[in-house]
Structure formats: structure tokens, C-alpha cells
Amino acid sequence: MGAHIEVAGLTMAYDDVVVVDDVSFQIAPGEFFGLIGPNGAGKTTTLEMVEGLRRPLSGTVTIDGIDPASRDPKLLRRIGVQLQTSAFFERLTAREQLQSFAALYDAPRAAVGAMLELAGLEDKAGTQTSDLSGGQRQRLSIACALVHDPDVVFLDEPTASLDPQARRNLWDVLRSLNDDGRTVILTTHHMDEAQALCDRVAIIDGGKILQLDSPAALIRGLNAPVRISLAPGTLALEEARGLSGVISADLENDALIVATRDPVSVLTALAGLGALEGLSVAGASLEDVFLELTGREYRA
Amino acid sequence: MSAFKSLALAMAKGFVRDKMALFFAIVFPIMFLLLFGGLLTDQGTSKSEIVQIGSVAVLDQAPKAALATLDISKESSEKLALEDLRKGDVDAVVSQTGDTLVLHYSQADAVRSSIVRGTMGAIVQSANAAASSTPNTYTLKATQVEDQALETIQYVTPGLLGWAIAMGATFGAAANLVVWRTNGLLRRLRLAPIPTASIVGARVLVSLGVAATQTIVFLGLAIVLFGLKLTGSWPMIIPLLIAATLAFMSIGLLAGAISKTEEGATGLANFVILPMAFLSGSFFPLDDAPTWLKTISNLLPLKHLNEGMLDTMVRGQGPSAAVWPIVILLGFAVVLTAVSAKVFRWDK
Ligand SMILES: Nc1ncnc2c1ncn2[C@@H]1O[C@H](COP(=O)(O)OP(=O)(O)O)[C@@H](O)[C@H]1O
Ligand SMILES: [Mg+2]
């Protein structure tokens, strides 16, 4: 299971406008890899070049040593794709879609039932895709990508346009994908999603990779202050600002926010003062890393 | 299940569940058939048109009542009269040589011709009775002319069937290609381990299935409701219709390759097929059309399909009459498929 993906110097331009600029990365078998960045960053273009669907202007891609653009049936059989816009046969039911894709890949029919279950669509098996909700369609699209038990799975914005609940439900499905050694590549513009799912992420903007590492390492590297939130009035502002290690203390949105790079001593001091009402502690997130890197408001 | 079979099945289900597509491929042409068939039965009550050449004593002396169902006009040139008969403008031509009454009739309208022969036979018999001599004074000699004109249903069925096949194959291929391209399924299929030929092959199979259904329903209704009679080499319409399906699919593929939206593709297909149906004589014969129009009509694949079907299924010509139309239709298919392949795109 799994496959080794090597991408070197990938470049793509449309009408002389470079949209993917010298992108290189390697993905190991069993890894859950994320391409993250705002809309128009070049995620889809990069992903589809790795899938072999678009020919790069320059640069190379190999999946276990094979160029995916060669459409080698042996390789295609090992790849599962969910394109950004879910592509279904018109007027077929959920079950029929899965049966059709299973047949295209010579997959056993038994997989169809398992995939309906995975996608939580058992009771919608006989419903035509046009009558499914956005979340159900998205899950079906992922199930169609998995029905032949591929070694490598490409998911392009699998949770786009889903409500928060549907998004979290889908995360549960996605999280298990690389359990048995599958290689997974996902694109998303939701930083929380990448942080929750990916072993490593490449942050892309303007077609360039800005950073590539595990979410935890990226966040550590940011060395951002920890934000301690307390109920307002727990402590006077002046008193909070006077504690050792505190960078700033302000009233924000009906909460007292204390920023520090030394949360251990600040929390100890707060505990000593008995001033812990409404306590919550938030470290930096991938979103902060992104904002730091791009130096501008995040456009989702 | 193989990739090819599953693609064909998915396409077939997509078609059968598309009420609009079903309506335009099958119900709509049948409405035309019923309409034309209905017009035909209305004509059944009018009088038989007879042309009398020179003096025909038997008719002149016949009692008025016996002539009630006949509309007799006089004409001096037998040649012109027979010409009209062949064209189907009149039902019979009568002349008298000595005591023999010569009746020329056309088999184009079987019912009408038997009425005319029966009536004339009765008139001759009563003339003999009046002359009361044995052996009979007058004899009736009936000859069938080699007719060009066909009874309406005989003419209309092949033409409307041709039009239906043209619509079904063109629209099916055009819509399929555009929808699959715009919804991204073509790109998705590109990443499946299947040859492109299996996608095209599946579409051909489904289109042939639609054409076969149209043919069976059409001929069945025309035979049962309107008494369509198929002539000897009618099975030749099978290879003809296969060739035609390929030709019209290729028109649809081209329309689908050029168009950006499904509406655009079906609009374009309509723009091509409807005028072609008129110019190919699908709705009415082009016998009286000006020469330039007939020339244009010969450039159209539907014209050759219609002619091939008329020749083999109602005009009683041999199987070889279908050969040229088949060759021409396949030629269209090859050329247009090659052009479509040039302009084909996998994605939007
Ligand atoms: N087929 C195309 N033709 C022209 N420009 C394109 C095409 N595909 C993508 N682009 C452009 O390339 C840039 C990157 O697009 P994309 O890879 O889809 O970004 P993302 O998936 O990160 O939102 C965008 O500016 C987009 O407009
Ligand atoms: Mg994208």
C-alpha cells in the first residue's frame, strides 16, 4: 500500500501568467499531505499535474517512478481521484454511481456496499445524485474515488461548501484514509482542516511553496504568543499587565486576553491570585502561520 | 462487469430517465406519424379520379348512379394521362379499343385501386347485361402501371423514421459529450484505466439501441394502425440505419465538441437537423422542388437515408439499392468524426 510521489520543479502558466512556479516536494507512502493556500493559489493546478491530468510547462512528476501523464493503466488503477467539481454520471443513483466506477476499475462489487457505508449513504443508495445534499454528494464523490481501494488518493477541496457539522463528519472519514499505509494528498483553503488531518503541509500562494513542514513544526517555528482568555473583571488590566512574562493584556470581545510566550509562569501566577474564572488557553494555529507568511488578511 | 458495459449501461439509464430526450426521440416523431396517418384516412371518402381517353361508349352509356363514385375528366393524350397516373395525380386511366375497355391503374394506393377496378368491372357487367348477348360484348382489360407515387403512409413512414433516427443519434451524442465535459466526468474518466475507445464504443452501442427502438416502434405502429406494407428487401434498412446512426452521431459529436453548454449543443443540432429534414423530403416529397434545391438535398446524409429506405422498404427495389446510401452515410461518419476529433477537448 502507499506510493512514493516525487515532484520536481513543477511550473505551469496560462497565457504567459505563471500560476505554478517551480514547485517541488516528495511524499512518502502512508503520508497524509496537504496543499494549502487561498483560492487561486495554484493548488488545483498543482494537484492535477501530479495526477497526470494537466501537462506541466516544465518539471517532472513521478508516482513510484512512473510519469502519471503516461496514463499507464497499471498506475491509474492504483490512483483514486476526487476532482474539485464532483463528476457523476447524470441521472444515476448513488449506488449506481459506485457500481459504475467500480466496474471502470474492475473492482469487486462487494466494495460498493462498503463504500455506501463509509460515506454514510446506505439510506440514500437509491437516490439520484442530483437529489443528494452537497455534503452527501461530496461524500459520494470521495467514495467513488476509493471504491477500487487505491494506494494513492487525491482529494481536491473535499470539504468545500460544507457546513461545519458536515465538515467535521467528513474529517472522521478522511482521517482513517492513510491508516493502512495509503498515500493521501488533499488540498484545502481551511487551515484548521489541514491542521487536523495532515502529517505535512505545503503552504502555497501565488503558485509558490512558501513553507513545507508538519503543522506542529510550522506553528512552533512561528514562536507566536499564547493567548490566555479570562472572564472580564477577573483581574484588573493593570494587574494583568504587571505579571511577569505578560506581553500584553487587553479587553477584547467581552474577554480579558493576556498574551505571553511563557504560559507556564503566567498561569501559575494567575492560579496564585485565584484569577482563573472563564479560563481558556489558545496557542497559535496554522492560520496564524499563514497570516504571518503572507502578511495579509486571509481570503477564504 | 466490464468498463465498456458499465459505461453503456450508465449512458442507457441516463437516456431512459431523461423524459425530454425520450419525448424528442420517440414520442415526438410518432405524433407526426399519427398526424400524417390521420390525414391519409380523411382522404378515403373522396371520389376516385378517372381520366377518359377519347370516347368510351361503355362509360357514356352507363347509368348516372354507377358513376357516382367516379370523378371523370377527359384528356386526348394517353401519354400525358398515364404520366399523371404514375405521379399519383389520378387514380386510373380508361380508354376503349373496339369492345375492349382498357383500364390502367396504379398500385400506389391499394384500396383505391381495388375500388376503381371493382367499379369498372361492375359497369362493364351491366353494359353486357344491357346488350344481352352471349358471349359478352365488352371485356375489361386492366393493366397496372409501374407507379412512382406511393400511398401517403408508404412515403411518410420512411421519411419520418429517418428524421427520428437523425434526431435521436445527433442529440444523444451532442448532449452526452457536452454534459460529460461540463460536469467534469470526461476528465474523471481520463483518469480511469480505460481506453478512450471504450467511451466512444459505449456511446455507439447506446445510440444503436435507441435507433433500433425507434425503428421497431415506428414500423410497428405504421403497420398496425395504417397498414404500411414492407417490400421484399426491407431488411436492408438494418445496415442502412446502422450507417445512418454513425453518420448522425458524428454530427452530434461535432456539435458537442464545438458547443460550450448543453443548450448550445442541442440548439445547434436542431439548427442542422430540422432544415435537413425538410430538404431531405422527410415530411413531403421534393419531386416538384426546383433543381437547385434538389442539388442541395443530395448533399445531405438524411436525403440518402430516406432514399435508401424508400427504395428498399416500400418501392420494392432490390437490396443493392441500399449500397450507395450506406457508403455515403459511412463517408459522412468518417469525415465528421475526424473533424470532431480535431476540435475535441477533454475539459471546458
Ligand atoms: N484552465 C485554466 N486556464 C486559465 N487559467 C487558469 C486555468 N486553471 C487555473 N487557472 C488560473 O490559475 C490560477 C490557479 O488556479 P487553481 O490552481 O485553480 O487555484 P486553487 O485551486 O488554489 O484555487 C488561478 O489564477 C486561475 O485563474
Ligand atoms: Mg482549487
XYZ file of C-alpha atoms and ligand atoms in Angstrom:
676
model
C 0.000 0.000 0.000
C 1.029 3.586 -0.477
C 3.285 5.083 -3.075
C 6.204 7.391 -3.295
C 5.498 10.666 -5.071
C 8.233 12.925 -6.347
C 7.555 16.369 -7.732
C 10.432 18.458 -9.039
C 10.437 21.972 -10.472
C 6.779 21.854 -11.489
C 5.830 25.001 -13.412
C 2.637 25.948 -15.205
C 1.490 29.103 -16.981
C -1.743 30.154 -18.647
C -1.409 32.886 -21.262
C 2.084 33.715 -20.048
C 0.845 34.131 -16.474
C 2.741 31.733 -14.222
C 0.245 30.080 -11.868
C 2.506 27.322 -10.508
C 6.094 28.347 -10.030
C 8.880 25.814 -9.553
C 7.071 23.605 -7.058
C 8.959 20.627 -5.623
C 8.097 18.160 -2.883
C 8.232 14.484 -2.028
C 5.578 12.405 -0.358
C 6.254 9.111 1.366
C 3.992 6.036 1.410
C 1.401 6.335 4.151
C 1.744 10.087 4.421
C -1.214 12.481 4.608
C -0.015 15.516 2.672
C -1.805 18.867 2.376
C -1.556 21.595 -0.243
C -2.978 24.657 1.459
C -3.497 28.211 0.331
C -6.198 30.673 -0.641
C -8.413 30.408 -3.710
C -6.393 30.901 -6.866
C -3.126 29.942 -5.175
C -2.485 27.156 -7.682
C -3.496 24.156 -5.559
C -5.793 22.531 -8.131
C -3.354 23.158 -10.963
C -0.543 21.570 -8.950
C -2.665 18.617 -7.858
C -3.920 17.927 -11.382
C -0.383 17.983 -12.735
C 0.559 15.411 -10.096
C -2.476 13.326 -11.116
C -1.323 13.493 -14.730
C -4.430 15.378 -15.826
C -2.592 18.546 -16.875
C 0.769 18.653 -18.598
C 3.232 20.941 -16.808
C 5.122 23.594 -18.733
C 8.246 22.202 -17.123
C 9.199 19.976 -14.239
C 8.592 16.306 -13.553
C 6.217 14.162 -11.548
C 6.650 10.502 -10.780
C 4.468 8.171 -8.752
C 6.543 5.135 -7.781
C 8.822 6.061 -10.655
C 6.092 6.302 -13.321
C 5.028 9.520 -15.065
C 1.273 9.778 -14.363
C 0.694 11.703 -17.618
C 1.552 8.480 -19.476
C -1.875 7.150 -18.430
C -0.332 3.794 -17.666
C -3.366 1.646 -16.770
C -1.362 -0.141 -14.075
C -0.701 3.188 -12.365
C -4.206 4.582 -12.971
C -5.635 1.515 -11.232
C -3.648 2.435 -8.092
C -4.865 6.039 -8.053
C -8.142 7.385 -6.693
C -9.220 10.938 -7.522
C -11.868 13.279 -6.284
C -11.829 16.301 -8.575
C -12.693 19.771 -7.301
C -16.101 19.645 -9.006
C -17.656 16.263 -8.337
C -18.190 14.442 -11.600
C -21.073 11.975 -11.733
C -22.985 10.118 -14.409
C -26.209 12.034 -14.919
C -29.448 10.559 -13.553
C -27.826 7.595 -11.775
C -28.424 6.756 -8.129
C -25.688 6.788 -5.500
C -25.375 3.010 -5.685
C -25.248 3.037 -9.490
C -22.508 5.673 -9.469
C -20.398 3.467 -7.220
C -21.169 0.391 -9.326
C -20.139 2.249 -12.479
C -16.851 3.437 -11.015
C -16.180 0.003 -9.532
C -16.646 -1.528 -12.988
C -14.330 1.020 -14.601
C -11.606 -0.159 -12.239
C -12.522 -3.868 -12.260
C -13.170 -3.596 -8.531
C -15.264 -6.263 -6.806
C -18.945 -5.385 -6.497
C -18.804 -6.028 -2.771
C -16.847 -2.784 -2.459
C -19.970 -0.849 -3.405
C -21.800 -1.717 -0.189
C -18.736 -0.974 1.921
C -18.351 2.428 0.263
C -22.020 3.313 0.807
C -21.445 2.568 4.458
C -18.202 4.541 4.590
C -19.970 7.535 3.051
C -22.959 7.069 5.378
C -25.255 6.838 2.376
C -26.889 3.444 2.934
C -30.338 5.017 3.178
C -29.655 7.194 0.126
C -28.377 4.358 -2.079
C -31.400 4.592 -4.372
C -31.415 8.383 -4.619
C -30.230 10.090 -7.795
C -27.144 12.217 -7.231
C -28.922 15.410 -8.254
C -31.255 14.932 -5.271
C -28.468 14.493 -2.705
C -27.347 17.324 -0.420
C -23.990 18.994 -1.014
C -22.376 17.040 1.798
C -23.822 13.732 0.619
C -22.614 14.381 -2.925
C -19.156 15.249 -1.616
C -19.011 12.038 0.429
C -20.209 10.018 -2.553
C -17.549 11.602 -4.716
C -14.893 10.541 -2.215
C -16.398 7.060 -2.003
C -16.215 6.831 -5.815
C -12.510 7.690 -5.547
C -11.987 4.909 -3.008
C -14.151 2.133 -4.439
C -11.200 0.341 -6.079
C -9.059 0.536 -2.930
C -6.322 2.746 -4.418
C -2.814 3.156 -2.998
C -2.813 6.901 -3.599
C -5.793 9.204 -3.085
C -6.073 12.757 -4.396
C -8.749 14.937 -2.796
C -9.314 18.447 -4.126
C -11.114 20.607 -1.557
C -13.235 17.715 -0.275
C -14.982 19.857 2.338
C -15.527 22.989 0.266
C -19.036 24.408 0.627
C -19.965 22.122 3.521
C -21.459 23.381 6.760
C -19.269 22.976 9.880
C -21.014 19.799 11.040
C -20.755 18.111 7.671
C -17.134 19.167 7.522
C -16.327 17.550 10.853
C -18.198 14.376 9.879
C -16.156 14.169 6.730
C -12.925 14.658 8.670
C -13.683 11.439 10.520
C -13.854 9.613 7.204
C -10.715 11.280 5.827
C -8.653 10.748 8.973
C -8.790 6.971 8.561
C -7.732 7.016 4.926
C -3.990 6.633 5.466
C -4.364 4.209 8.371
C -3.374 1.223 6.267
C -0.487 2.939 4.548
C -2.286 4.776 1.780
C -0.748 7.989 0.493
C -3.231 10.850 0.663
C -2.889 14.297 -0.905
C -5.509 16.856 -0.076
C -5.968 20.490 -0.973
C -7.891 22.871 1.211
C -8.209 26.529 1.978
C -9.326 25.716 5.529
C -6.255 25.902 7.718
C -7.995 24.162 10.625
C -8.719 21.239 8.357
C -5.107 20.887 7.258
C -4.015 21.126 10.866
C -6.454 18.416 11.912
C -5.718 15.971 9.087
C -2.285 16.410 7.544
C 1.065 14.943 8.544
C 2.782 17.606 6.467
C 1.538 20.648 4.588
C 2.876 22.831 1.820
C 1.614 26.383 2.101
C 1.144 27.765 -1.415
C 0.380 31.284 -2.501
C 0.829 32.849 -5.899
C 1.930 29.482 -7.269
C 4.934 29.217 -4.942
C 5.512 26.989 -1.931
C 6.115 29.338 0.983
C 6.702 26.705 3.682
C 6.643 22.946 3.875
C 6.604 21.051 7.169
C 4.329 19.391 9.702
C 1.638 21.739 11.048
C 3.111 21.461 14.560
C 6.615 22.389 13.397
C 5.264 25.312 11.371
C 3.362 26.613 14.377
C 6.374 26.178 16.682
C 8.537 27.968 14.167
C 6.174 30.914 14.303
C 7.086 31.365 18.006
C 3.768 33.155 18.430
C 2.489 34.193 21.877
C -0.097 32.039 23.643
C -3.422 33.768 24.250
C -4.922 33.279 27.720
C -8.565 34.287 27.875
C -10.341 35.129 31.187
C -13.773 36.389 32.126
C -13.755 40.225 32.151
C -13.235 41.653 35.637
C -11.379 38.588 36.886
C -8.337 40.780 37.146
C -7.674 44.469 36.651
C -5.979 45.262 33.332
C -3.076 46.949 35.099
C -2.608 43.989 37.403
C -2.534 41.589 34.437
C -0.031 43.719 32.566
C 2.200 43.717 35.631
C 2.585 39.919 35.786
C 5.981 38.703 34.712
C 6.079 37.207 31.209
C 2.971 39.021 30.000
C 3.403 40.738 26.631
C 0.045 42.432 26.549
C -3.321 42.391 28.264
C -6.459 43.825 26.663
C -10.235 43.641 26.798
C -11.455 42.084 23.578
C -14.968 40.932 22.762
C -16.122 40.618 26.343
C -12.969 38.791 27.482
C -9.679 39.667 29.082
C -6.955 38.465 26.741
C -3.447 38.010 28.093
C -0.694 37.272 25.586
C 2.505 35.535 26.676
C 5.374 33.394 25.421
C 5.746 31.914 28.920
C 2.329 30.464 29.650
C 3.594 28.259 32.480
C 4.659 31.096 34.773
C 1.704 33.344 33.832
C -0.797 30.569 34.529
C 0.950 29.769 37.804
C 0.738 33.414 38.822
C -2.946 33.616 37.816
C -3.668 30.467 39.829
C -1.885 32.023 42.831
C -4.187 35.056 42.545
C -7.240 32.824 42.250
C -7.981 34.585 38.955
C -8.885 31.700 36.675
C -12.589 32.367 36.015
C -13.588 31.528 32.427
C -10.052 30.362 31.611
C -9.168 29.159 28.144
C -5.755 28.937 26.529
C -5.168 29.110 22.783
C -1.865 28.543 21.054
C -1.109 29.768 17.570
C -2.733 27.924 14.680
C -1.791 27.171 11.098
C -3.899 30.155 10.180
C -1.540 32.368 12.165
C 1.386 30.805 10.319
C -0.304 31.597 7.043
C -1.082 35.178 8.018
C 2.474 35.637 9.159
C 3.797 34.248 5.860
C 1.584 36.184 3.517
C 1.354 39.286 5.661
C -2.209 39.953 4.736
C -5.767 39.209 5.693
C -6.629 35.640 4.883
C -9.047 35.428 1.952
C -11.055 32.258 2.131
C -18.947 -6.179 -15.422
C -16.519 -4.694 -17.892
C -15.782 -0.978 -18.150
C -17.401 -0.880 -21.576
C -20.618 -2.495 -20.385
C -20.866 -0.278 -17.327
C -20.382 2.864 -19.420
C -23.038 1.734 -21.889
C -25.391 0.896 -19.034
C -24.808 4.276 -17.374
C -25.498 6.056 -20.684
C -28.591 3.980 -21.375
C -30.022 4.651 -17.919
C -29.238 8.323 -18.295
C -31.214 8.353 -21.555
C -34.196 6.327 -20.386
C -34.534 8.505 -17.267
C -34.375 11.717 -19.302
C -38.027 12.375 -20.097
C -37.239 15.195 -22.514
C -34.791 13.075 -24.505
C -37.275 10.196 -24.638
C -40.015 12.545 -25.786
C -37.993 14.044 -28.615
C -36.503 10.758 -29.779
C -39.661 8.654 -29.729
C -42.940 10.366 -28.811
C -42.487 13.498 -30.923
C -41.831 11.703 -34.246
C -44.712 9.321 -33.505
C -47.022 12.308 -33.085
C -46.058 13.283 -36.633
C -46.699 9.755 -37.835
C -50.167 9.749 -36.273
C -50.843 13.191 -37.746
C -49.816 12.184 -41.278
C -51.565 8.836 -40.957
C -54.693 10.682 -39.817
C -54.600 12.989 -42.839
C -54.446 9.939 -45.042
C -57.592 8.305 -43.699
C -59.539 11.528 -44.261
C -58.829 11.297 -47.968
C -60.515 7.892 -48.132
C -64.008 9.283 -48.739
C -63.318 11.367 -51.833
C -64.171 10.139 -55.332
C -61.786 8.183 -57.493
C -60.295 10.338 -60.224
C -60.526 8.713 -63.645
C -59.174 10.083 -66.912
C -61.038 9.073 -70.005
C -59.140 8.992 -73.308
C -61.252 9.655 -76.395
C -64.752 8.275 -76.445
C -65.559 5.368 -74.213
C -69.000 4.150 -75.134
C -69.426 1.989 -72.094
C -68.931 4.928 -69.748
C -71.011 7.308 -71.845
C -73.977 4.917 -71.788
C -73.602 3.883 -68.171
C -76.356 4.951 -65.754
C -75.513 8.012 -63.604
C -75.751 6.010 -60.374
C -72.984 3.659 -61.451
C -70.671 6.622 -61.989
C -71.454 8.313 -58.657
C -68.156 7.350 -57.021
C -66.067 8.357 -60.026
C -64.786 11.779 -60.966
C -64.253 11.503 -64.713
C -62.271 14.012 -66.737
C -61.418 13.827 -70.415
C -57.991 14.041 -71.955
C -56.880 13.494 -75.516
C -53.279 12.413 -74.961
C -52.991 8.971 -73.439
C -49.313 9.579 -72.817
C -49.951 12.616 -70.623
C -52.729 10.853 -68.789
C -50.521 7.865 -67.976
C -47.839 10.256 -66.788
C -50.329 11.757 -64.319
C -51.281 8.275 -63.205
C -47.664 7.370 -62.476
C -47.229 10.505 -60.447
C -50.305 9.637 -58.462
C -52.304 12.704 -59.564
C -55.129 10.490 -60.843
C -56.303 7.025 -59.847
C -56.937 5.360 -63.225
C -56.925 5.939 -66.992
C -59.637 4.440 -69.183
C -59.810 4.021 -72.955
C -61.804 1.798 -75.294
C -60.448 -0.152 -78.254
C -63.279 -1.831 -80.103
C -65.206 -3.745 -77.493
C -62.341 -3.908 -75.042
C -62.262 -1.465 -72.184
C -58.632 -0.777 -71.230
C -58.101 0.270 -67.626
C -54.715 1.483 -66.426
C -54.426 1.718 -62.671
C -51.689 2.279 -60.114
C -50.986 0.092 -57.103
C -49.777 3.102 -55.094
C -52.994 3.148 -53.150
C -54.117 -0.458 -52.862
C -57.570 0.369 -51.506
C -58.294 2.996 -54.110
C -57.139 0.809 -56.984
C -59.343 -2.087 -55.945
C -62.340 0.262 -55.670
C -61.689 1.540 -59.179
C -61.281 -1.951 -60.634
C -64.419 -3.148 -58.863
C -66.450 -0.204 -60.109
C -65.252 -0.543 -63.677
C -65.925 -4.291 -63.594
C -69.487 -3.618 -62.440
C -70.020 -1.041 -65.191
C -68.783 -3.448 -67.869
C -71.007 -6.188 -66.488
C -74.104 -4.010 -66.574
C -73.218 -2.889 -70.105
C -73.042 -6.558 -71.103
C -76.370 -7.216 -69.420
C -77.878 -4.320 -71.363
C -76.505 -5.646 -74.644
C -77.889 -9.083 -73.585
C -75.745 -11.058 -75.945
C -73.694 -14.158 -75.400
C -70.764 -14.205 -75.413
C -70.300 -10.895 -73.661
C -69.902 -7.890 -75.906
C -67.482 -5.988 -73.736
C -64.394 -7.107 -71.895
C -62.339 -5.277 -69.311
C -58.585 -5.379 -69.629
C -56.931 -3.979 -66.503
C -53.206 -3.196 -66.526
C -51.160 -1.940 -63.650
C -48.743 0.873 -64.426
C -45.291 0.998 -62.878
C -46.053 3.738 -60.384
C -43.774 6.364 -58.958
C -46.220 7.734 -56.494
C -46.686 5.946 -53.219
C -49.567 5.872 -50.878
C -49.074 8.533 -48.211
C -48.227 6.165 -45.347
C -45.765 4.293 -47.554
C -43.961 7.519 -48.305
C -44.259 9.163 -44.917
C -43.082 6.288 -42.707
C -39.520 6.007 -44.047
C -39.131 9.797 -44.127
C -40.324 10.337 -40.571
C -38.315 7.359 -39.349
C -35.223 8.850 -40.983
C -35.898 12.141 -39.254
C -36.417 10.405 -35.891
C -33.163 8.452 -36.237
C -31.318 11.615 -37.231
C -32.658 13.481 -34.192
C -32.037 10.649 -31.749
C -28.464 9.980 -32.810
C -27.449 13.631 -33.180
C -28.974 14.872 -29.924
C -27.840 11.849 -27.943
C -24.198 12.221 -28.913
C -24.181 16.026 -28.684
C -25.814 16.198 -25.256
C -23.744 13.330 -23.891
C -20.470 14.899 -24.944
C -21.271 18.392 -23.656
C -22.776 17.258 -20.354
C -19.878 14.948 -19.596
C -17.398 17.637 -20.488
C -19.068 20.425 -18.493
C -19.715 18.314 -15.395
C -16.123 17.099 -15.469
C -16.931 13.424 -15.977
C -14.801 13.236 -19.147
C -11.752 14.387 -17.184
C -12.594 11.953 -14.416
C -12.869 9.110 -16.942
C -9.497 10.134 -18.321
C -8.022 9.114 -15.000
C -9.742 5.723 -15.123
C -7.760 2.811 -16.588
C -9.963 2.544 -19.690
C -9.203 3.269 -23.335
C -10.962 6.265 -24.913
C -12.376 3.853 -27.487
C -14.494 2.194 -24.807
C -16.255 5.518 -24.116
C -16.937 6.096 -27.814
C -17.902 2.455 -28.319
C -20.375 2.572 -25.443
C -21.996 5.686 -26.922
C -22.270 3.978 -30.344
C -23.905 0.947 -28.751
C -26.445 3.064 -26.853
C -27.244 5.158 -29.932
C -27.780 1.980 -31.965
C -30.091 0.720 -29.233
C -32.106 3.947 -29.376
C -32.290 3.719 -33.188
C -33.450 0.093 -33.012
C -36.170 1.042 -30.521
C -37.313 3.931 -32.718
C -37.445 1.655 -35.771
C -39.406 -1.103 -34.089
C -41.943 1.277 -32.531
C -42.299 3.252 -35.747
C -42.717 0.374 -38.168
C -44.917 -1.472 -35.691
C -47.329 1.454 -35.378
C -47.322 2.199 -39.111
C -48.098 -1.447 -39.927
C -50.752 -1.974 -37.264
C -52.527 1.382 -37.433
C -52.098 2.451 -41.043
C -51.448 -0.725 -42.988
C -47.874 0.009 -44.013
C -46.659 -2.724 -46.387
C -42.963 -3.541 -46.402
C -41.476 -4.690 -49.687
C -39.037 -7.527 -50.234
C -35.654 -6.107 -49.380
C -36.784 -4.185 -46.302
C -34.215 -5.909 -44.018
C -31.641 -3.740 -45.794
C -32.853 -0.876 -43.604
C -30.888 -2.516 -40.773
C -27.428 -1.814 -42.227
C -28.790 1.487 -43.554
C -29.892 2.578 -40.097
C -26.610 1.491 -38.526
C -24.690 3.579 -41.052
C -27.109 6.473 -40.527
C -26.749 6.292 -36.739
C -22.980 6.573 -37.113
C -23.338 9.492 -39.546
C -25.712 11.436 -37.303
C -23.734 10.609 -34.161
C -20.760 12.203 -35.849
C -22.833 15.346 -36.486
C -23.767 15.284 -32.807
C -20.150 14.789 -31.763
C -19.168 17.816 -33.813
C -21.995 19.911 -32.341
C -20.984 18.716 -28.876
C -17.304 19.426 -29.461
C -17.993 22.975 -30.666
C -20.621 23.935 -28.080
C -19.915 25.088 -24.555
C -23.302 24.286 -22.998
C -25.914 21.566 -23.365
C -28.453 24.132 -24.610
C -25.939 25.347 -27.170
C -25.326 21.811 -28.393
C -28.980 20.826 -28.710
C -29.743 24.196 -30.308
C -27.012 23.651 -32.859
C -28.187 20.090 -33.510
C -31.721 21.392 -34.041
C -30.440 24.094 -36.357
C -28.850 21.395 -38.516
C -31.400 18.581 -38.319
C -34.704 20.418 -38.782
C -33.850 22.175 -42.078
C -32.154 18.978 -43.208
C -35.364 17.035 -42.588
C -37.321 19.434 -44.812
C -34.676 19.464 -47.537
C -34.347 15.678 -47.486
C -38.036 15.053 -48.104
C -38.728 13.656 -44.639
C -42.062 15.483 -44.397
C -43.118 15.844 -48.047
C -41.725 14.726 -51.411
C -39.340 17.010 -53.266
C -40.475 15.842 -56.733
C -41.764 19.298 -57.632
C -38.941 21.218 -55.935
C -36.636 23.395 -58.049
C -33.431 21.808 -59.315
C -31.101 23.849 -57.093
C -32.965 22.608 -54.049
C -32.669 19.023 -55.201
C -28.938 19.580 -55.659
C -28.584 20.826 -52.094
C -30.681 17.953 -50.889
C -28.258 15.483 -52.459
C -25.505 16.817 -50.219
C -27.434 15.871 -47.092
C -26.987 12.493 -45.389
C -30.643 12.324 -44.403
C -31.702 12.525 -48.060
C -29.658 9.404 -48.821
C -31.008 7.590 -45.782
C -34.572 8.444 -46.844
C -33.989 7.368 -50.451
C -32.349 4.132 -49.348
C -35.253 3.302 -47.046
C -37.899 4.265 -49.630
C -36.218 2.125 -52.285
C -35.833 -0.965 -50.151
C -38.805 -0.908 -47.801
C -41.650 0.462 -49.944
C -40.587 0.805 -53.580
C -39.740 -2.847 -53.896
C -36.218 -2.374 -55.201
C -33.505 -4.939 -54.619
C -31.020 -4.940 -51.733
C -28.391 -3.249 -53.910
C -30.423 -0.025 -53.784
C -29.176 0.422 -50.212
C -25.494 0.094 -51.050
C -24.794 3.634 -52.252
C -26.705 5.295 -49.426
C -24.776 3.161 -46.913
C -21.453 4.116 -48.494
C -22.382 7.812 -48.489
C -23.565 7.715 -44.851
C -20.403 5.954 -43.704
C -18.382 8.539 -45.613
C -20.139 11.311 -43.699
C -19.461 9.483 -40.444
C -15.744 9.094 -41.144
C -15.211 12.704 -42.248
C -17.225 14.327 -39.462
C -15.732 12.082 -36.766
C -12.272 13.071 -37.935
C -13.234 16.759 -37.779
C -14.776 16.308 -34.300
C -11.626 14.581 -33.084
C -9.676 17.674 -34.199
C -11.813 20.113 -32.227
C -12.426 17.765 -29.295
C -11.478 18.938 -25.784
C -11.481 16.910 -22.592
C -12.318 19.880 -20.398
C -14.152 23.174 -20.555
N -7.513 26.254 -17.404
C -7.100 27.464 -16.969
N -6.945 28.476 -17.837
C -6.520 29.680 -17.420
N -6.214 29.976 -16.158
C -6.359 29.005 -15.238
C -6.803 27.701 -15.601
N -6.834 26.940 -14.493
C -6.438 27.740 -13.489
N -6.152 28.973 -13.930
C -5.652 30.087 -13.098
O -4.581 29.605 -12.353
C -4.615 30.130 -11.044
C -4.584 28.989 -10.043
O -5.796 28.287 -10.124
P -6.108 26.994 -9.261
O -4.991 26.040 -9.414
O -7.443 26.516 -9.631
O -6.120 27.585 -7.799
P -6.694 26.953 -6.460
O -7.058 25.529 -6.717
O -5.597 27.105 -5.492
O -7.873 27.758 -6.076
C -5.853 30.981 -10.938
O -5.480 32.324 -11.094
C -6.687 30.525 -12.081
O -7.459 31.586 -12.555
Mg -8.832 24.604 -6.488
